[in-house]
Tab-separated table of C-alpha atoms and ligand atoms in Angstrom:
chain	number	residue	atom	x	y	z
K	66	MET	CA	0.007	0.106	0.272
K	67	PHE	CA	0.913	3.465	-0.698
K	68	SER	CA	0.849	6.385	1.682
K	69	LYS	CA	-2.669	7.826	2.345
K	70	GLU	CA	-1.659	11.210	0.274
K	71	THR	CA	-1.260	9.000	-2.691
K	72	TYR	CA	-4.762	7.597	-2.673
K	73	ILE	CA	-6.234	11.166	-2.044
K	74	GLN	CA	-4.498	12.604	-4.851
K	75	ARG	CA	-5.707	10.286	-7.035
K	76	ARG	CA	-9.379	10.301	-6.188
K	77	ARG	CA	-9.347	13.882	-6.611
K	78	GLN	CA	-7.332	14.118	-9.871
K	79	LEU	CA	-10.520	11.471	-10.761
K	80	LYS	CA	-12.982	13.872	-9.376
K	81	GLU	CA	-11.923	16.629	-11.590
K	82	ARG	CA	-11.757	14.444	-14.592
K	83	VAL	CA	-15.097	12.649	-14.383
K	84	GLY	CA	-16.547	16.098	-13.243
K	85	SER	CA	-19.997	15.383	-12.209
K	86	GLY	CA	-21.893	11.999	-10.816
K	87	LEU	CA	-21.998	9.166	-8.396
K	88	LEU	CA	-18.815	7.006	-9.250
K	89	LEU	CA	-19.082	3.535	-7.903
K	90	PHE	CA	-16.575	0.793	-7.369
K	91	LEU	CA	-17.073	-2.580	-6.672
K	92	GLY	CA	-14.336	-4.786	-4.762
K	93	ASN	CA	-13.889	-8.630	-5.019
K	94	ASP	CA	-15.268	-11.316	-3.044
K	95	HIS	CA	-13.647	-14.568	-2.400
K	96	ALA	CA	-14.117	-17.163	-5.579
K	97	PRO	CA	-14.944	-20.384	-4.278
K	98	MET	CA	-13.459	-23.091	-5.736
K	99	ASN	CA	-15.795	-25.691	-5.171
K	100	TYR	CA	-17.879	-25.289	-1.973
K	101	ALA	CA	-18.419	-21.651	-0.370
K	102	ASP	CA	-14.879	-21.623	2.484
K	103	ASN	CA	-12.646	-23.199	0.149
K	104	THR	CA	-11.433	-20.467	-1.954
K	105	TYR	CA	-8.905	-19.163	-4.479
K	106	SER	CA	-6.467	-17.164	-3.558
K	107	PHE	CA	-8.011	-13.768	-2.976
K	108	ARG	CA	-7.292	-11.205	-5.739
K	109	GLN	CA	-8.496	-7.772	-5.386
K	110	ASP	CA	-10.062	-5.568	-7.889
K	111	SER	CA	-7.458	-3.397	-9.540
K	112	THR	CA	-9.299	-0.248	-9.850
K	113	PHE	CA	-10.385	-0.469	-6.379
K	114	LEU	CA	-6.710	-1.279	-5.220
K	115	TYR	CA	-5.644	1.861	-7.392
K	116	TYR	CA	-8.254	4.453	-5.650
K	117	PHE	CA	-8.561	2.558	-2.036
K	118	GLY	CA	-5.433	0.724	-1.783
K	119	LEU	CA	-7.684	-1.912	0.512
K	120	ASP	CA	-6.717	-5.222	-0.096
K	121	HIS	CA	-9.535	-7.330	1.607
K	122	ASP	CA	-13.103	-8.790	0.606
K	123	GLY	CA	-16.279	-7.193	1.186
K	124	LEU	CA	-15.973	-3.667	0.297
K	125	ALA	CA	-17.347	-1.400	-2.196
K	126	ALA	CA	-17.083	1.885	-2.373
K	127	VAL	CA	-18.783	5.351	-3.697
K	128	ILE	CA	-17.273	8.695	-4.919
K	129	ASP	CA	-20.195	11.843	-4.814
K	130	VAL	CA	-18.481	13.939	-7.003
K	131	ASP	CA	-20.745	16.563	-6.760
K	132	GLY	CA	-21.585	16.022	-2.647
K	133	ASP	CA	-17.716	15.523	-1.914
K	134	ARG	CA	-18.057	12.566	-0.345
K	135	GLU	CA	-15.954	9.588	-0.074
K	136	ILE	CA	-17.335	6.350	1.447
K	137	ILE	CA	-16.214	2.881	2.127
K	138	PHE	CA	-18.777	0.487	2.363
K	139	GLY	CA	-17.999	-2.597	4.216
K	140	ASN	CA	-18.581	-4.712	7.379
K	141	ASP	CA	-16.787	-4.720	10.475
K	142	PRO	CA	-15.323	-8.114	11.285
K	143	THR	CA	-18.136	-10.436	13.502
K	144	ILE	CA	-16.428	-12.464	16.656
K	145	ASP	CA	-17.037	-15.460	14.034
K	146	ASP	CA	-14.731	-13.948	11.391
K	147	ILE	CA	-11.998	-13.175	14.215
K	148	VAL	CA	-12.169	-16.756	15.209
K	149	TRP	CA	-11.758	-18.332	12.107
K	150	MET	CA	-9.441	-15.481	10.016
K	151	GLY	CA	-7.854	-13.831	13.228
K	152	THR	CA	-7.885	-9.766	14.712
K	153	GLN	CA	-8.713	-7.534	12.458
K	154	PRO	CA	-9.204	-4.048	12.817
K	155	PRO	CA	-12.350	-2.140	12.477
K	156	LEU	CA	-13.381	-0.708	9.012
K	157	SER	CA	-12.948	2.586	10.377
K	158	GLU	CA	-9.244	2.445	11.088
K	159	LYS	CA	-8.184	0.582	7.628
K	160	ALA	CA	-9.996	3.121	5.715
K	161	GLU	CA	-8.115	6.251	7.824
K	162	ARG	CA	-5.051	4.175	6.182
K	163	VAL	CA	-6.257	5.359	2.530
K	164	GLY	CA	-7.313	8.868	3.673
K	165	ILE	CA	-11.063	7.816	3.751
K	166	SER	CA	-12.880	9.525	6.931
K	167	GLU	CA	-16.519	8.077	6.255
K	168	THR	CA	-17.512	4.571	6.214
K	169	LEU	CA	-20.889	2.824	6.196
K	170	PRO	CA	-22.339	-0.870	6.702
K	171	LEU	CA	-22.472	-2.713	3.082
K	172	SER	CA	-26.336	-2.951	4.105
K	173	ARG	CA	-26.383	0.844	3.237
K	174	LEU	CA	-24.926	0.859	-0.478
K	175	ALA	CA	-28.234	-0.116	-2.385
K	176	GLY	CA	-30.095	3.019	-0.293
K	177	PHE	CA	-27.450	5.360	-0.789
K	178	VAL	CA	-27.469	4.912	-4.691
K	179	LYS	CA	-31.065	4.495	-5.209
K	180	GLY	CA	-32.451	7.321	-7.367
K	181	LYS	CA	-29.574	8.427	-8.707
K	182	GLN	CA	-27.056	8.583	-11.740
K	183	VAL	CA	-24.546	5.995	-11.262
K	184	HIS	CA	-20.944	5.574	-13.017
K	185	TYR	CA	-20.370	2.358	-12.809
K	186	LEU	CA	-17.157	0.444	-14.445
K	187	PRO	CA	-18.294	-2.778	-16.791
K	188	PRO	CA	-18.417	-5.826	-14.624
K	189	TYR	CA	-15.896	-9.179	-15.415
K	190	ARG	CA	-17.105	-11.348	-12.016
K	191	GLY	CA	-20.666	-12.918	-11.940
K	192	GLU	CA	-20.471	-11.030	-8.725
K	193	HIS	CA	-20.692	-8.058	-9.731
K	194	GLN	CA	-23.219	-8.807	-12.236
K	195	VAL	CA	-25.726	-9.787	-9.235
K	196	LYS	CA	-24.658	-6.562	-6.962
K	197	LEU	CA	-25.170	-4.171	-10.405
K	198	GLN	CA	-28.561	-5.920	-10.764
K	199	GLU	CA	-29.271	-5.461	-6.971
K	200	LEU	CA	-27.967	-2.122	-6.923
K	201	LEU	CA	-28.883	-0.608	-10.325
K	202	GLY	CA	-31.621	-3.216	-11.532
K	203	ILE	CA	-29.746	-3.326	-14.729
K	204	ALA	CA	-29.805	-6.878	-16.018
K	205	PRO	CA	-26.480	-8.517	-16.384
K	206	ALA	CA	-26.827	-9.196	-20.525
K	207	ALA	CA	-27.279	-4.886	-20.433
K	208	GLN	CA	-24.581	-3.755	-17.900
K	209	ALA	CA	-21.259	-3.827	-20.277
K	210	ALA	CA	-23.484	-1.239	-22.642
K	211	GLY	CA	-24.507	0.990	-19.377
K	212	ALA	CA	-21.159	1.095	-18.081
K	213	SER	CA	-19.940	4.875	-17.673
K	214	ILE	CA	-17.405	6.138	-20.752
K	215	PRO	CA	-16.167	8.833	-18.828
K	216	PHE	CA	-15.501	6.626	-15.826
K	217	ILE	CA	-14.167	4.385	-18.011
K	218	ARG	CA	-11.536	6.750	-19.789
K	219	ALA	CA	-10.591	8.718	-16.535
K	220	VAL	CA	-9.827	5.602	-14.966
K	221	VAL	CA	-7.525	4.244	-18.152
K	222	ASP	CA	-6.056	7.692	-18.371
K	223	MET	CA	-5.107	7.683	-14.814
K	224	ARG	CA	-3.898	3.953	-14.456
K	225	ASN	CA	-1.883	4.150	-18.485
K	226	HIS	CA	0.371	7.266	-16.800
K	227	LYS	CA	2.459	5.185	-14.202
K	228	THR	CA	4.299	7.685	-11.113
K	229	ALA	CA	7.328	6.795	-10.364
K	230	GLU	CA	6.271	5.099	-6.869
K	231	GLU	CA	4.571	2.617	-9.301
K	232	ILE	CA	6.984	2.006	-11.585
K	233	ALA	CA	9.291	1.212	-8.568
K	234	GLU	CA	6.690	-1.554	-7.553
K	235	ILE	CA	6.869	-2.937	-11.318
K	236	GLU	CA	10.572	-2.960	-11.579
K	237	GLN	CA	10.728	-5.296	-8.469
K	238	ALA	CA	8.110	-7.354	-10.166
K	239	VAL	CA	10.027	-7.719	-12.844
K	240	ASP	CA	12.977	-8.496	-10.949
K	241	ILE	CA	11.348	-11.666	-9.658
K	242	SER	CA	10.426	-12.338	-12.842
K	243	VAL	CA	13.938	-12.166	-13.986
K	244	GLU	CA	14.593	-14.901	-11.369
K	245	MET	CA	11.907	-17.155	-12.492
K	246	HIS	CA	13.638	-17.257	-15.825
K	247	LEU	CA	16.744	-17.806	-14.585
K	248	ALA	CA	15.676	-20.735	-12.550
K	249	MET	CA	14.603	-21.908	-15.755
K	250	MET	CA	17.594	-21.737	-17.518
K	251	ARG	CA	19.387	-23.504	-14.931
K	252	MET	CA	16.873	-26.363	-14.112
K	253	VAL	CA	15.922	-27.608	-17.900
K	254	ARG	CA	17.402	-30.278	-19.113
K	255	PRO	CA	16.074	-33.524	-21.023
K	256	GLY	CA	14.135	-35.985	-18.825
K	257	ILE	CA	12.549	-32.712	-16.487
K	258	HIS	CA	8.518	-32.245	-16.760
K	259	GLU	CA	6.813	-28.722	-17.389
K	260	ALA	CA	5.044	-28.899	-14.048
K	261	GLU	CA	8.263	-29.006	-12.127
K	262	VAL	CA	9.276	-25.634	-14.023
K	263	ARG	CA	5.993	-24.600	-13.279
K	264	ALA	CA	6.436	-25.266	-9.576
K	265	ALA	CA	9.866	-23.920	-9.281
K	266	VAL	CA	8.924	-20.705	-10.669
K	267	THR	CA	5.943	-19.956	-9.146
K	268	ALA	CA	7.764	-20.636	-5.707
K	269	ILE	CA	10.203	-17.974	-6.781
K	270	ALA	CA	6.903	-15.208	-7.168
K	271	GLN	CA	5.543	-16.424	-4.110
K	272	ARG	CA	8.246	-16.623	-1.923
K	273	GLY	CA	8.526	-12.389	-1.667
K	274	GLY	CA	5.269	-12.170	-0.529
K	275	GLY	CA	3.228	-12.012	-3.936
K	276	ASP	CA	2.146	-14.505	-6.405
K	277	ILE	CA	2.230	-15.133	-10.050
K	278	SER	CA	0.702	-12.603	-12.088
K	279	PHE	CA	-1.017	-15.016	-14.608
K	280	PRO	CA	-1.161	-18.925	-15.054
K	281	VAL	CA	2.413	-19.760	-15.854
K	282	ILE	CA	3.094	-20.651	-19.506
K	283	ALA	CA	5.764	-23.351	-19.164
K	284	THR	CA	5.542	-25.689	-22.256
K	285	THR	CA	7.541	-27.517	-24.891
K	286	HIS	CA	4.769	-26.615	-27.538
K	287	GLY	CA	5.118	-23.224	-27.459
K	288	GLN	CA	3.199	-23.243	-30.718
K	289	THR	CA	0.132	-23.040	-28.820
K	290	LEU	CA	0.396	-19.475	-27.505
K	291	HIS	CA	-1.648	-19.942	-24.199
K	292	ASN	CA	-0.358	-23.062	-23.375
K	293	HIS	CA	-1.561	-23.978	-19.852
K	294	GLY	CA	-1.133	-28.019	-19.780
K	295	TYR	CA	2.138	-29.510	-17.823
K	296	ILE	CA	1.625	-32.569	-18.892
K	297	HIS	CA	4.979	-33.281	-20.923
K	298	THR	CA	8.442	-34.521	-20.308
K	299	ALA	CA	11.194	-32.257	-22.170
K	300	GLN	CA	13.440	-34.376	-24.816
K	301	ALA	CA	17.058	-33.629	-26.293
K	302	GLY	CA	16.232	-31.101	-29.209
K	303	ASP	CA	12.749	-29.563	-27.408
K	304	MET	CA	12.522	-26.098	-26.978
K	305	PHE	CA	11.244	-24.951	-23.526
K	306	LEU	CA	9.063	-21.996	-23.506
K	307	LEU	CA	8.950	-20.075	-20.233
K	308	ASP	CA	5.693	-17.070	-20.994
K	309	ALA	CA	5.667	-16.257	-16.596
K	310	GLY	CA	5.751	-13.323	-14.609
K	311	ALA	CA	5.287	-12.393	-10.822
K	312	GLU	CA	2.979	-9.700	-8.972
K	313	VAL	CA	4.621	-8.421	-6.087
K	314	ALA	CA	2.315	-7.743	-3.095
K	315	SER	CA	0.988	-4.159	-3.801
K	316	HIS	CA	-0.035	-6.298	-6.690
K	317	TYR	CA	2.070	-4.781	-9.631
K	318	CYS	CA	3.222	-7.122	-12.212
K	319	GLY	CA	5.899	-8.577	-14.393
K	320	ASP	CA	5.969	-10.422	-17.547
K	321	LEU	CA	8.696	-12.002	-19.361
K	322	SER	CA	9.112	-15.055	-22.035
K	323	SER	CA	12.011	-16.847	-23.263
K	324	THR	CA	12.557	-19.722	-24.610
K	325	TYR	CA	15.732	-21.899	-23.593
K	326	PRO	CA	16.871	-25.175	-25.816
K	327	VAL	CA	16.563	-28.462	-23.565
K	328	SER	CA	19.735	-29.967	-25.015
K	329	GLY	CA	21.810	-26.663	-23.991
K	330	THR	CA	21.873	-25.579	-27.670
K	331	PHE	CA	19.524	-24.681	-30.155
K	332	ASP	CA	19.927	-27.024	-33.278
K	333	GLU	CA	20.474	-24.906	-36.715
K	334	ARG	CA	17.011	-24.459	-37.651
K	335	GLN	CA	15.797	-23.679	-34.248
K	336	ARG	CA	18.538	-21.091	-34.183
K	337	VAL	CA	17.700	-19.600	-37.425
K	338	ILE	CA	14.496	-18.827	-36.103
K	339	PHE	CA	15.329	-17.745	-32.787
K	340	ASP	CA	17.438	-14.688	-34.122
K	341	ILE	CA	14.558	-13.914	-36.795
K	342	CYS	CA	12.533	-13.218	-33.722
K	343	LEU	CA	15.165	-11.929	-31.432
K	344	ASN	CA	16.018	-9.736	-34.452
K	345	ALA	CA	12.548	-8.459	-34.793
K	346	HIS	CA	12.202	-7.789	-31.140
K	347	ARG	CA	15.610	-5.581	-31.260
K	348	THR	CA	13.919	-3.746	-34.008
K	349	ALA	CA	10.323	-3.380	-32.057
K	350	VAL	CA	12.792	-1.833	-28.971
K	351	ALA	CA	14.658	0.705	-31.224
K	352	ALA	CA	11.201	2.021	-32.545
K	353	LEU	CA	10.013	2.815	-29.241
K	354	ALA	CA	9.757	6.764	-28.301
K	355	PRO	CA	6.690	9.161	-27.459
K	356	GLY	CA	4.501	10.051	-30.109
K	357	VAL	CA	4.951	6.653	-31.777
K	358	PRO	CA	2.010	4.360	-32.639
K	359	PHE	CA	2.351	1.259	-30.947
K	360	ARG	CA	0.452	-0.338	-34.027
K	361	ASP	CA	3.440	0.792	-36.193
K	362	VAL	CA	6.001	-0.599	-33.708
K	363	HIS	CA	4.261	-4.107	-34.061
K	364	LEU	CA	4.102	-3.936	-38.094
K	365	LYS	CA	7.881	-3.107	-38.003
K	366	ALA	CA	8.297	-6.523	-35.761
K	367	CYS	CA	5.995	-8.140	-38.188
K	368	THR	CA	7.873	-6.934	-40.921
K	369	ALA	CA	11.240	-7.910	-39.559
K	370	ILE	CA	9.600	-11.624	-39.291
K	371	ALA	CA	8.528	-11.586	-42.854
K	372	GLU	CA	11.575	-10.124	-44.095
K	373	GLY	CA	13.404	-13.365	-41.903
K	374	MET	CA	10.870	-16.138	-43.039
K	375	LYS	CA	11.751	-14.634	-46.903
K	376	SER	CA	15.404	-14.930	-46.402
K	377	ILE	CA	14.715	-18.666	-45.342
K	378	GLY	CA	12.240	-19.402	-48.311
K	379	LEU	CA	9.162	-19.710	-46.162
K	380	MET	CA	7.830	-16.386	-47.741
K	381	LYS	CA	8.068	-14.773	-51.209
K	382	GLY	CA	6.911	-11.269	-53.023
K	383	ASP	CA	6.723	-7.788	-51.171
K	384	VAL	CA	7.284	-8.097	-48.023
K	385	ASP	CA	5.107	-5.123	-46.960
K	386	GLU	CA	1.996	-6.039	-48.862
K	387	ALA	CA	2.574	-9.426	-47.215
K	388	VAL	CA	2.484	-7.704	-44.138
K	389	GLN	CA	-0.316	-5.074	-45.066
K	390	ALA	CA	-2.423	-8.266	-46.275
K	391	GLY	CA	-1.595	-10.137	-43.016
K	392	ALA	CA	0.381	-12.894	-44.734
K	393	HIS	CA	2.884	-13.005	-41.705
K	394	ALA	CA	-0.121	-13.681	-39.086
K	395	MET	CA	0.615	-17.310	-39.975
K	396	PHE	CA	3.987	-17.458	-38.079
K	397	PHE	CA	2.722	-14.215	-35.554
K	398	PRO	CA	-1.173	-14.476	-35.079
K	399	CYS	CA	-0.722	-12.120	-31.916
K	400	GLY	CA	-0.069	-8.579	-30.997
K	401	LEU	CA	3.456	-6.982	-29.932
K	402	GLY	CA	2.450	-6.493	-26.956
K	403	HIS	CA	0.033	-5.278	-24.070
K	404	MET	CA	-0.160	-2.350	-21.361
K	405	MET	CA	0.947	-3.805	-18.229
K	406	GLY	CA	1.047	-2.578	-14.365
K	407	LEU	CA	-1.839	-3.548	-11.378
K	408	ASP	CA	-3.153	-6.314	-14.096
K	409	VAL	CA	-0.112	-8.121	-16.470
K	410	HIS	CA	-2.751	-7.218	-18.896
K	411	ASP	CA	-3.681	-3.971	-17.341
K	412	MET	CA	-7.255	-2.743	-17.390
K	413	GLU	CA	-8.144	-5.366	-20.281
K	414	ASN	CA	-11.139	-5.719	-18.065
K	415	LEU	CA	-12.038	-2.166	-18.745
K	416	GLY	CA	-12.065	-2.667	-22.797
K	417	GLU	CA	-8.821	-2.710	-24.937
K	418	VAL	CA	-10.124	-0.135	-27.329
K	419	TRP	CA	-10.006	2.415	-24.458
K	420	VAL	CA	-6.846	1.388	-22.833
K	421	GLY	CA	-5.090	0.196	-26.127
K	422	TYR	CA	-6.765	2.442	-29.142
K	423	ASP	CA	-7.826	5.579	-27.323
K	424	GLY	CA	-11.307	4.700	-28.549
K	425	GLN	CA	-10.412	4.190	-32.268
K	426	PRO	CA	-11.570	1.087	-33.661
K	427	LYS	CA	-9.832	-2.153	-34.159
K	428	SER	CA	-8.751	-4.382	-36.576
K	429	THR	CA	-11.054	-7.615	-37.437
K	430	LEU	CA	-8.039	-8.869	-39.549
K	431	PHE	CA	-6.767	-12.187	-38.537
K	432	GLY	CA	-3.537	-11.291	-36.254
K	433	ILE	CA	-3.576	-7.788	-36.190
K	434	LYS	CA	-7.107	-7.836	-34.368
K	435	SER	CA	-5.345	-9.607	-31.245
K	436	LEU	CA	-3.032	-6.355	-31.038
K	437	ARG	CA	-4.139	-5.007	-27.690
K	438	LEU	CA	-1.883	-1.600	-28.092
K	439	ALA	CA	-1.803	0.306	-30.946
K	440	ARG	CA	-2.223	4.090	-29.406
K	441	PRO	CA	0.563	7.017	-30.020
K	442	LEU	CA	3.161	6.051	-27.160
K	443	GLU	CA	3.416	8.444	-24.028
K	444	PRO	CA	5.662	8.887	-21.403
K	445	GLY	CA	4.740	6.704	-18.409
K	446	PHE	CA	2.902	3.783	-20.563
K	447	VAL	CA	4.555	0.540	-19.521
K	448	PHE	CA	3.983	-2.388	-21.750
K	449	THR	CA	5.205	-5.366	-23.039
K	450	ILE	CA	7.148	-6.430	-26.143
K	451	GLU	CA	6.760	-10.077	-26.885
K	452	PRO	CA	7.536	-11.338	-31.078
K	453	GLY	CA	7.071	-15.141	-31.274
K	454	ILE	CA	7.682	-17.265	-34.417
K	455	TYR	CA	4.891	-20.242	-34.173
K	456	PHE	CA	4.415	-23.275	-36.492
K	457	ILE	CA	0.654	-23.959	-35.845
K	458	PRO	CA	-0.027	-27.497	-38.080
K	459	GLU	CA	-3.695	-26.825	-38.399
K	460	LEU	CA	-3.592	-23.090	-39.448
K	461	ILE	CA	-0.944	-24.446	-42.157
K	462	ASP	CA	-3.485	-27.151	-43.229
K	463	ARG	CA	-6.328	-24.711	-43.447
K	464	TRP	CA	-4.613	-21.655	-44.887
K	465	ARG	CA	-2.984	-24.107	-47.681
K	466	ALA	CA	-6.428	-25.923	-48.518
K	467	GLU	CA	-8.125	-22.507	-48.426
K	468	GLY	CA	-5.511	-21.368	-51.278
K	469	ARG	CA	-4.936	-18.201	-48.752
K	470	PHE	CA	-1.786	-15.719	-49.455
K	471	THR	CA	-0.292	-17.840	-51.895
K	472	ASP	CA	1.400	-14.795	-53.539
K	473	PHE	CA	3.134	-14.809	-50.042
K	474	LEU	CA	3.664	-18.272	-48.415
K	475	CYS	CA	5.878	-20.844	-49.197
K	476	TYR	CA	3.577	-23.866	-47.977
K	477	ASP	CA	5.725	-26.849	-49.253
K	478	ALA	CA	8.814	-25.288	-47.421
K	479	ILE	CA	6.526	-24.280	-44.064
K	480	ASP	CA	5.210	-27.558	-44.203
K	481	LYS	CA	9.194	-28.941	-43.856
K	482	PHE	CA	8.789	-26.618	-40.315
K	483	ARG	CA	5.322	-28.287	-39.228
K	484	ASP	CA	6.553	-29.941	-36.061
K	485	PHE	CA	8.679	-26.971	-35.094
K	486	GLY	CA	6.635	-25.650	-32.350
K	487	GLY	CA	6.996	-22.082	-31.534
K	488	LEU	CA	9.364	-19.573	-29.780
K	489	ARG	CA	8.730	-16.058	-27.854
K	490	ASN	CA	11.003	-14.110	-26.304
K	491	GLU	CA	9.381	-11.168	-23.971
K	492	GLU	CA	10.677	-7.840	-22.028
K	493	ASP	CA	8.697	-5.229	-19.949
K	494	TYR	CA	9.320	-1.160	-20.864
K	495	LEU	CA	8.687	2.280	-19.566
K	496	ILE	CA	8.244	4.831	-22.237
K	497	THR	CA	10.240	7.920	-21.094
K	498	PRO	CA	10.424	11.573	-21.802
K	499	ASP	CA	13.088	10.970	-24.683
K	500	GLY	CA	12.720	7.583	-25.363
K	501	CYS	CA	12.286	4.140	-23.520
K	502	ARG	CA	13.813	2.168	-20.683
K	503	ARG	CA	13.553	-1.398	-20.145
K	504	LEU	CA	12.513	-2.141	-17.147
K	505	GLY	CA	14.236	-3.963	-13.993
K	506	THR	CA	17.313	-3.606	-12.518
K	507	LYS	CA	18.290	-7.145	-13.313
K	508	TYR	CA	18.687	-8.600	-16.570
K	509	LYS	CA	16.880	-11.441	-18.410
K	510	PRO	CA	19.294	-13.288	-20.879
K	511	MET	CA	17.988	-12.710	-24.189
K	512	THR	CA	20.988	-14.372	-26.583
K	513	PRO	CA	21.640	-17.825	-26.758
K	514	ASP	CA	25.335	-17.291	-25.504
K	515	GLU	CA	23.715	-15.077	-22.741
K	516	MET	CA	21.387	-18.195	-22.003
K	517	ALA	CA	24.212	-20.568	-21.676
K	518	ALA	CA	26.113	-18.357	-19.291
K	519	ALA	CA	23.366	-17.963	-17.081
K	520	ALA	CA	22.094	-21.475	-17.208
K	521	SER	CA	25.857	-22.236	-15.922
K	522	LEU	CA	25.676	-20.459	-12.841
K	523	GLU	CA	24.614	-22.189	-9.821
Y	742	LIG	N1	2.344	-13.145	-20.845
Y	742	LIG	C1	0.596	-13.900	-21.287
Y	742	LIG	C2	0.093	-12.341	-22.055
Y	742	LIG	O1	1.027	-11.648	-22.370
Y	742	LIG	O2	-0.963	-12.821	-22.560
Y	743	MN	MN1	2.645	-10.481	-22.318
């Protein structure tokens, strides 16, 4: 938690930006796994954390902009709560730590908002939908459309611009994330199970008091972009893809990816593809600066990948035309990066079109439709750079059967890579007033030689 002045200042800015009305914030409740008292580890709503700091269940808050009131709604612990969960201060004392002097029991919330014009954010949990229906009488199916655009835009604009104290937290998360990746490089060898790597890197994320920032991807089948299975044993000749990050106790996130050769060195074909991906990564980083649309950075990385694929005979024709048409998406069917902060995909619940597109429409073209960030970059933006190259047999077969992009894709040559798998490398960046900075005081090895050197250190 930051000092109370941070939260007071954030709420003051939010009131100025939205201008009038009643702003409703729903905190998260515990989410049961299989019965009510057996819950997933608690995760507070990130916008609630950003403005109200309190990191436990059973809370809501209202800012009455016109009446200049800020109220946290919640219940004081009962004797049963204390018996099962331990001593806890009263809500008023907790609220005071974030500069809030007015608290009310949760039962008062419905009466407080009744009949008023309420700004609310899009719900992403069933419990929020139930509460919005009870509080505001809006059916779940209509809730997303009724969410307040001025409220969303104000929150997005504030949270998109990270302050120095937020960046310090993110850098701690990135440093722990680097440790997770170094551990992977040291432990991966033929015979290791994906589940062992997942367990080891999760432990590193958790031992500092935080957790993982999203379900770990630890796989020898890197061609599946979000592979959450941990069922394989690594074999000599495989590549091991780790996409994993830590979330520190304050809930700021890191997100890194590495692809490591299980035998210790890449074979010739793997090395060629790895170098094309690394070149795309460096091309993207070299383009980062305030004012540059991230869409252009993404397209530069796509072009670098397409040029690399052409150089080894997997693509042909005019590279710029191929990228414009979307042919490179055979190998890179996703986006180059996403905003990162209190959420690993920051504020995705508020809508990518606001967070990453500033309200501009997204493309529907396969590949670039999955780009989460496209807007011109501004100082304070924190995001990932994560190009990858993937050979997805079903996609190869589908496009070939459909005759897609035959001017640009060399299907016979591509087919020889159908068992290749996939690889990705990822780092986290901050836009500064005059350029960019890689986040983290620790460095995640990026080249094969750097990875080999890191793997040999105990
Ligand atoms: N690191 C997982 C993702 O960015 O989707
Ligand atoms: Mn990522």
